[in-house]
mmCIF file of C-alpha atoms in Angstrom:
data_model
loop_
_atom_site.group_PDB
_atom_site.id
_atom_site.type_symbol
_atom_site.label_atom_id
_atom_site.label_comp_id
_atom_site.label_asym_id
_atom_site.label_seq_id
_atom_site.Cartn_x
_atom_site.Cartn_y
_atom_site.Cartn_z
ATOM 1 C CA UNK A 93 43.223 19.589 4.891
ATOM 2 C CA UNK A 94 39.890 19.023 3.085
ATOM 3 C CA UNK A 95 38.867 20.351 -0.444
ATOM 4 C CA UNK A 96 36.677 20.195 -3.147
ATOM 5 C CA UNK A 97 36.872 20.471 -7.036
ATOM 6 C CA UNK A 98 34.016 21.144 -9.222
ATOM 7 C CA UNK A 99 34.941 20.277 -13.087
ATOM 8 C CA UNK A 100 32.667 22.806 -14.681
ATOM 9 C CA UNK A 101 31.464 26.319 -13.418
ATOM 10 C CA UNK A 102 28.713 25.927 -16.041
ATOM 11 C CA UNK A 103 26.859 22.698 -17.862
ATOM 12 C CA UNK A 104 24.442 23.032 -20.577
ATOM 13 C CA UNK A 105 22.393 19.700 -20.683
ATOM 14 C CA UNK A 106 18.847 19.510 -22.824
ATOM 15 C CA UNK A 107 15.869 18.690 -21.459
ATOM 16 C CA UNK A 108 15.556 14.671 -21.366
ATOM 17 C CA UNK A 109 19.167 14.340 -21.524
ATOM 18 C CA UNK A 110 21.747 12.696 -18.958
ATOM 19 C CA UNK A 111 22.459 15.422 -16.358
ATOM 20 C CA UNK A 112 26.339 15.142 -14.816
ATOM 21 C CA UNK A 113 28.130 17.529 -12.600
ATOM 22 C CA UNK A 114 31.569 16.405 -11.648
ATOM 23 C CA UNK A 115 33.321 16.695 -7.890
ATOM 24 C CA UNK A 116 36.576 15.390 -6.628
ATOM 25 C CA UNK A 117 37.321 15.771 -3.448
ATOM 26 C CA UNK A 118 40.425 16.097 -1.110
ATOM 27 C CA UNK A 119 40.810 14.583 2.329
ATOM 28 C CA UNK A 120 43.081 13.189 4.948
ATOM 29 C CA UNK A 121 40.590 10.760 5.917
ATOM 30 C CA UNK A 122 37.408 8.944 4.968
ATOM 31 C CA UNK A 123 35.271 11.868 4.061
ATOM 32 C CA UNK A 124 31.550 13.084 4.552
ATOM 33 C CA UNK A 125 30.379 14.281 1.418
ATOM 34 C CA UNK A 126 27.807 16.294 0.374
ATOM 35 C CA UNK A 127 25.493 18.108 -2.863
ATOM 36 C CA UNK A 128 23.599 20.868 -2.357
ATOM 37 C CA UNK A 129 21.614 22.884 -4.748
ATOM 38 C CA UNK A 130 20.549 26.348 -4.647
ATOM 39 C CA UNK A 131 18.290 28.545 -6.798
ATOM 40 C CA UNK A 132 17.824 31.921 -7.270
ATOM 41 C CA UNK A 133 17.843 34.087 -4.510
ATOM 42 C CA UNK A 134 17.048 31.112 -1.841
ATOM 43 C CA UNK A 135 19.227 29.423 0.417
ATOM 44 C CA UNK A 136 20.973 25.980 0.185
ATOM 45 C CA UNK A 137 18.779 22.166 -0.189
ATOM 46 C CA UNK A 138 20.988 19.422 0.929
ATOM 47 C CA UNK A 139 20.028 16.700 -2.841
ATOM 48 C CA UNK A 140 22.271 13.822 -0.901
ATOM 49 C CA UNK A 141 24.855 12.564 1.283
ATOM 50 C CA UNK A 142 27.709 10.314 1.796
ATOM 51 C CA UNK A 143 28.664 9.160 5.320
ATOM 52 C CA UNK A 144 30.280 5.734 5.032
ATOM 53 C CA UNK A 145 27.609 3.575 4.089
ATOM 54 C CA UNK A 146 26.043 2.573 0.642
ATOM 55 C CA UNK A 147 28.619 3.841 -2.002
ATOM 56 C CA UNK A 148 25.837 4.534 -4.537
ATOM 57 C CA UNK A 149 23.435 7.376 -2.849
ATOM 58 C CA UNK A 150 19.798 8.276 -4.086
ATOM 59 C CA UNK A 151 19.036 12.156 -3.186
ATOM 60 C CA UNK A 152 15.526 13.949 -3.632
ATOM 61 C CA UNK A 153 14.736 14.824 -7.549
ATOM 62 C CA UNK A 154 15.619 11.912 -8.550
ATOM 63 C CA UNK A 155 19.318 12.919 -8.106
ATOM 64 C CA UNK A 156 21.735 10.486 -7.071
ATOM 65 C CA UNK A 157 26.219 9.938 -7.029
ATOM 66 C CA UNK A 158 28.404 7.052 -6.409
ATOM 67 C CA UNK A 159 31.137 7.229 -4.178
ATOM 68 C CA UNK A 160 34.530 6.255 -5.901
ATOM 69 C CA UNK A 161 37.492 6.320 -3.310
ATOM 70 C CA UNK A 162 39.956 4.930 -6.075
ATOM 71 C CA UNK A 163 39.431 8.584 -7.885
ATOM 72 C CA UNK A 164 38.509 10.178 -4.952
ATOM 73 C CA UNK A 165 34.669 10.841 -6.831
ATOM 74 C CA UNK A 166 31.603 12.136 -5.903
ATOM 75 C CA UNK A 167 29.837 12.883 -9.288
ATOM 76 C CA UNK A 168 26.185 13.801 -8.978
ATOM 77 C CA UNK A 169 23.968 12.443 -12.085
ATOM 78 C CA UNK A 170 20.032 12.508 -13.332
ATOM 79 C CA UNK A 171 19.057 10.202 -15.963
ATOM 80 C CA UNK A 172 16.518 12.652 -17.607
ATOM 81 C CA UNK A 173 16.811 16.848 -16.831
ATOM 82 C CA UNK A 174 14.142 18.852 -16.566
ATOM 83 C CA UNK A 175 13.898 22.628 -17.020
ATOM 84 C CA UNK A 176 13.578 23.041 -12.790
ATOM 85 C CA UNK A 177 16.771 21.237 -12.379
ATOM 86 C CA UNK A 178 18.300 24.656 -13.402
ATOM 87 C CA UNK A 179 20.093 26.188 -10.502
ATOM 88 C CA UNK A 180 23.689 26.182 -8.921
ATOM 89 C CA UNK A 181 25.235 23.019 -7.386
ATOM 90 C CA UNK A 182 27.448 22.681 -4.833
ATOM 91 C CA UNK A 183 29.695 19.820 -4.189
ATOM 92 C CA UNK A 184 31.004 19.731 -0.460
ATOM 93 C CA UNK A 185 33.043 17.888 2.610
ATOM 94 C CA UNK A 186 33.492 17.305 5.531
ATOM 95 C CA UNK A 187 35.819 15.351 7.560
ATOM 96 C CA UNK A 188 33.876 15.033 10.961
ATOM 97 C CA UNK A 189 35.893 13.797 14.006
ATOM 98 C CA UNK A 190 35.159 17.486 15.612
ATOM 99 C CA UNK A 191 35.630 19.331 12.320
ATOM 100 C CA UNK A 192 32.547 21.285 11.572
ATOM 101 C CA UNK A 193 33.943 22.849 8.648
ATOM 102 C CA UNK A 194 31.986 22.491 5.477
ATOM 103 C CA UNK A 195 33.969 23.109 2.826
ATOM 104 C CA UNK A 196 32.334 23.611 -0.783
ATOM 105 C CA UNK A 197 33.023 23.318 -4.238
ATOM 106 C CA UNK A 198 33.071 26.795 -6.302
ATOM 107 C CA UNK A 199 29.428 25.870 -7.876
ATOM 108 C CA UNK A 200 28.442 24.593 -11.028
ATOM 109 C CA UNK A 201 25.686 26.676 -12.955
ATOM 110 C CA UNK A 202 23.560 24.394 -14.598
ATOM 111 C CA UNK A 203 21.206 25.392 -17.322
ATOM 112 C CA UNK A 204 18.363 23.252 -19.019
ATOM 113 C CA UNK A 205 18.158 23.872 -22.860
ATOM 114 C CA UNK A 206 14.270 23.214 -23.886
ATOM 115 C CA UNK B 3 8.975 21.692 12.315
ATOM 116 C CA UNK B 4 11.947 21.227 9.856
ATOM 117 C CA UNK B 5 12.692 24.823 8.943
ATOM 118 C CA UNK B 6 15.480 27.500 9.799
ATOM 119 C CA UNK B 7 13.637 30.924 9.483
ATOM 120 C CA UNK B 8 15.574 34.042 8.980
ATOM 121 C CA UNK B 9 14.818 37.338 9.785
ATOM 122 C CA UNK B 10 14.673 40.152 7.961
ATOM 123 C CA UNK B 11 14.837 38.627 4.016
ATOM 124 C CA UNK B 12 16.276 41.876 2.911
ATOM 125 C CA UNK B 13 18.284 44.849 4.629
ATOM 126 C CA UNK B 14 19.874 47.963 3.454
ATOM 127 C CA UNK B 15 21.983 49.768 5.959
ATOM 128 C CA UNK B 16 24.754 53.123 6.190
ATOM 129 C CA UNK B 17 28.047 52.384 7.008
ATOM 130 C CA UNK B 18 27.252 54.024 10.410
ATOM 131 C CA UNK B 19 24.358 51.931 11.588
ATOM 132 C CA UNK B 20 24.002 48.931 14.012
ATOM 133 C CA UNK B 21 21.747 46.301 12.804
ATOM 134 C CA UNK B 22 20.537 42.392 13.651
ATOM 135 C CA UNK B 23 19.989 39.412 11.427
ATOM 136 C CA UNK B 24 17.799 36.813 13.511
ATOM 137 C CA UNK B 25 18.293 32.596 12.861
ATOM 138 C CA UNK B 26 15.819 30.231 14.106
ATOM 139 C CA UNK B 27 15.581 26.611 14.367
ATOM 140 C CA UNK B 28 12.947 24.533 15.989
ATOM 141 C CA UNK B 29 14.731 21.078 15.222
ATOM 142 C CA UNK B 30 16.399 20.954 18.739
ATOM 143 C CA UNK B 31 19.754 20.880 16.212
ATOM 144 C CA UNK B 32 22.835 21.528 18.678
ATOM 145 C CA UNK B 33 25.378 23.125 15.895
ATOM 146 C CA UNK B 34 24.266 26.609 14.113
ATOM 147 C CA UNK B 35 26.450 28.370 11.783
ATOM 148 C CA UNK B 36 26.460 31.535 9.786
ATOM 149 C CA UNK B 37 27.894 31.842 6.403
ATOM 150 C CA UNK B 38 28.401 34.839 4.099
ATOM 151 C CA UNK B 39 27.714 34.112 0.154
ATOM 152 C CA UNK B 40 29.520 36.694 -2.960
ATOM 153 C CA UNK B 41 27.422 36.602 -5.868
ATOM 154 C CA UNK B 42 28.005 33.416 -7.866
ATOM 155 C CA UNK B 43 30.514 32.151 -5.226
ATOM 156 C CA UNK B 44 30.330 29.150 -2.746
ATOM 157 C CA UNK B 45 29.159 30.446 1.139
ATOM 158 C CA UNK B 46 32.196 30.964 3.617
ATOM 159 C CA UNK B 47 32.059 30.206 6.984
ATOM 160 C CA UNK B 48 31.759 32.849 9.470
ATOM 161 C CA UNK B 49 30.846 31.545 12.930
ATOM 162 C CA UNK B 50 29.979 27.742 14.369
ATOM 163 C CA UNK B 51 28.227 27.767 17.583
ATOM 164 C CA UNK B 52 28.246 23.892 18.725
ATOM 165 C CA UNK B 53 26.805 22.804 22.729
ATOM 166 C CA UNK B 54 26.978 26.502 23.044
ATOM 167 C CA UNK B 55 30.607 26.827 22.314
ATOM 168 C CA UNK B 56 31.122 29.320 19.584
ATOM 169 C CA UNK B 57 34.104 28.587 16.740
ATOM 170 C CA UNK B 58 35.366 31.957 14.855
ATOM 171 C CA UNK B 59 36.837 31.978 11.369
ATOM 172 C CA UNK B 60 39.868 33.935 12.282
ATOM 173 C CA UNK B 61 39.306 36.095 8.943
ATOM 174 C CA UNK B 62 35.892 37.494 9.698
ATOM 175 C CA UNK B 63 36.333 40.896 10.824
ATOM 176 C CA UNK B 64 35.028 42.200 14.448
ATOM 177 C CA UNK B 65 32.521 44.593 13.109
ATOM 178 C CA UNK B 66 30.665 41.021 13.157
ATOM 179 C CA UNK B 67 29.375 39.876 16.117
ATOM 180 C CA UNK B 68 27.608 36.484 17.307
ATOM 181 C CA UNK B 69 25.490 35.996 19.600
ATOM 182 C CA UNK B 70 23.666 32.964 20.359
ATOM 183 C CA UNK B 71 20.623 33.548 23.459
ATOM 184 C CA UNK B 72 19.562 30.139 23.371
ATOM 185 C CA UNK B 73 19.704 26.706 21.614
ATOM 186 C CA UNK B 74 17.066 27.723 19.170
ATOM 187 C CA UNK B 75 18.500 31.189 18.243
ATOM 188 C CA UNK B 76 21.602 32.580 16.724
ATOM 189 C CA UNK B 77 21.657 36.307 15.844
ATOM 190 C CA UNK B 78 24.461 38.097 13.969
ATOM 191 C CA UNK B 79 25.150 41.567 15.145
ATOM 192 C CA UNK B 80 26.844 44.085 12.166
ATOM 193 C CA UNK B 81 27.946 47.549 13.241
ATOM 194 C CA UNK B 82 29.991 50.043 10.932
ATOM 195 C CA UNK B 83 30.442 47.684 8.167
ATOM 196 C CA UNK B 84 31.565 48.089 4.801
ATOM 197 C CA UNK B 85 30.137 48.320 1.363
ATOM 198 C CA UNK B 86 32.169 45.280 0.504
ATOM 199 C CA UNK B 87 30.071 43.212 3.263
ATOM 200 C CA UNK B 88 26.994 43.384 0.704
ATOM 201 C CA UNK B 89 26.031 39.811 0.463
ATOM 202 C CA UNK B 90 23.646 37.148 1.151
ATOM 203 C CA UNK B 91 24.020 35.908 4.889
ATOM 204 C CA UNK B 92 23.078 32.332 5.485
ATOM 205 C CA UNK B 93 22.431 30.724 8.488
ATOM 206 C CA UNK B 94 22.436 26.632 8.894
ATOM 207 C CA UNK B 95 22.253 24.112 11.536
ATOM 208 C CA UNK B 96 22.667 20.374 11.941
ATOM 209 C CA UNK B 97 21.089 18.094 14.626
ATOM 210 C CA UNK B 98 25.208 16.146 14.758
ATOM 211 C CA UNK B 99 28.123 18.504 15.977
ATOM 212 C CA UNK B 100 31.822 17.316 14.445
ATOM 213 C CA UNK B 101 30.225 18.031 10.996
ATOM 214 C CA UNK B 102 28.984 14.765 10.079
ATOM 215 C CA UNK B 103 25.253 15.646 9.588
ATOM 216 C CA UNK B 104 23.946 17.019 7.209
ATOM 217 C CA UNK B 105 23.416 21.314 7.733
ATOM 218 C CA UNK B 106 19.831 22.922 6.949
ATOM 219 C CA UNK B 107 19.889 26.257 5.501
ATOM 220 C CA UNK B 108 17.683 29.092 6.133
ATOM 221 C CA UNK B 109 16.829 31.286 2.913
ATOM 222 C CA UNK B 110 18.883 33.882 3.728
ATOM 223 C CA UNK B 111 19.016 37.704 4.357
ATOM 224 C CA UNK B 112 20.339 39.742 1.716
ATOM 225 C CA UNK B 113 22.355 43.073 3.090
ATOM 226 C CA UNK B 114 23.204 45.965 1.255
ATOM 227 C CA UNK B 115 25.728 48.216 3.121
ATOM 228 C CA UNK B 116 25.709 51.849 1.191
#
């Protein structure tokens, strides 16, 4: 069985600073992984995705998260926040082979301090 | 066209009433889904319709009914539902069945139920 683990249901970050939300992930076998971010009132926006190739993966915002099997990692990071970076993340998996579950991560709210 | 469009954004119904929420996707993706989203909680999986062949989450109750008319269309049917089914329904898709592809996200209709 798959599932996720988001370290933090909230992260306060100012603007210009490092931005890092935390996922670990359980799976029985070599994952698809997943960030999604959603904003008020709006549906999901798949940032980036894992499936097996590069370990380090570059996303849209300038988002991007490395891969770390040994600690079974999928941390999402920004060098420098900025104040429309604030919405709700979502860390998720998937283990293919026929599975078309999507299983996510219970959010982290991030907020942008000006 | 990279878009899943959902119809209507908003709806308020009585627990006595039979209503629609309308997906579309013009991506000629073979896998839809719709998901149900609590207020600050991650979506759930309701339904998977992949090639046509429609997956149930055993937990979703019967007073919600799929129906999927074509490829392009997925349509959730609600009939004497609860107040407790107040939520924001999402609909997805993705172009690779066995849930290795990334899933698009419509924005969503949110449904009152008084």
């Amino acid at each position: 069985a798959q599932s996720v683990t988001q370290l933090g249901s909230h992260v306060s970050v100012s603007e210009g600073a490092l931005v890092l939300l935390r996922c670990n992930y359980s799976s029985s076998v070599p994952p698809y992984l997943f960030w999604y971010v959603q904003y008020p009132n709006q549906g999901l926006q798949l940032l980036l995705k894992y499936t097996s190739a590069a370990t380090l993966v570059k996303g849209i915002n300038g988002f991007e998260a490395e891969f770390k099997k040994s600690e079974t990692s999928f941390h999402l990071t920004k060098p420098s926040a900025h104040m429309s970076d604030a919405a709700e993340y979502f860390c998720a998996v998937s283990e293919g082979f026929g599975n078309e579950k999507l299983t996510f991560g219970t959010g982290t709210r991030l907020t942008i301090i000006p | 066209d990279t878009e899943v469009t959902q119809t209507p954004k908003h709806l308020v119904m009585g627990m006595t009433n039979k209503k629609s929420l309308k997906c579309e996707q013009h991506m000629g993706h073979r896998a839809m889904y719709w998901y149900k989203q609590k207020a600050k909680k991650p979506p759930e999986l309701m339904f998977v319709y992949s090639y046509e062949k429609l997956s149930i989450n055993e937990s979703v109750p019967s007073r919600f009914s799929p129906e999927c008319p074509n490829s392009s269309l997925l349509n959730l049917h609600l009939h004497a539902l609860q107040p407790e089914d107040s939520a924001l329904y999402l609909c997805a898709s993705s172009q690779e069945a066995g849930g290795r592809g990334e899933q698009f996200f419509g924005p969503g209709t949110r449904l009152t139920v008084l």
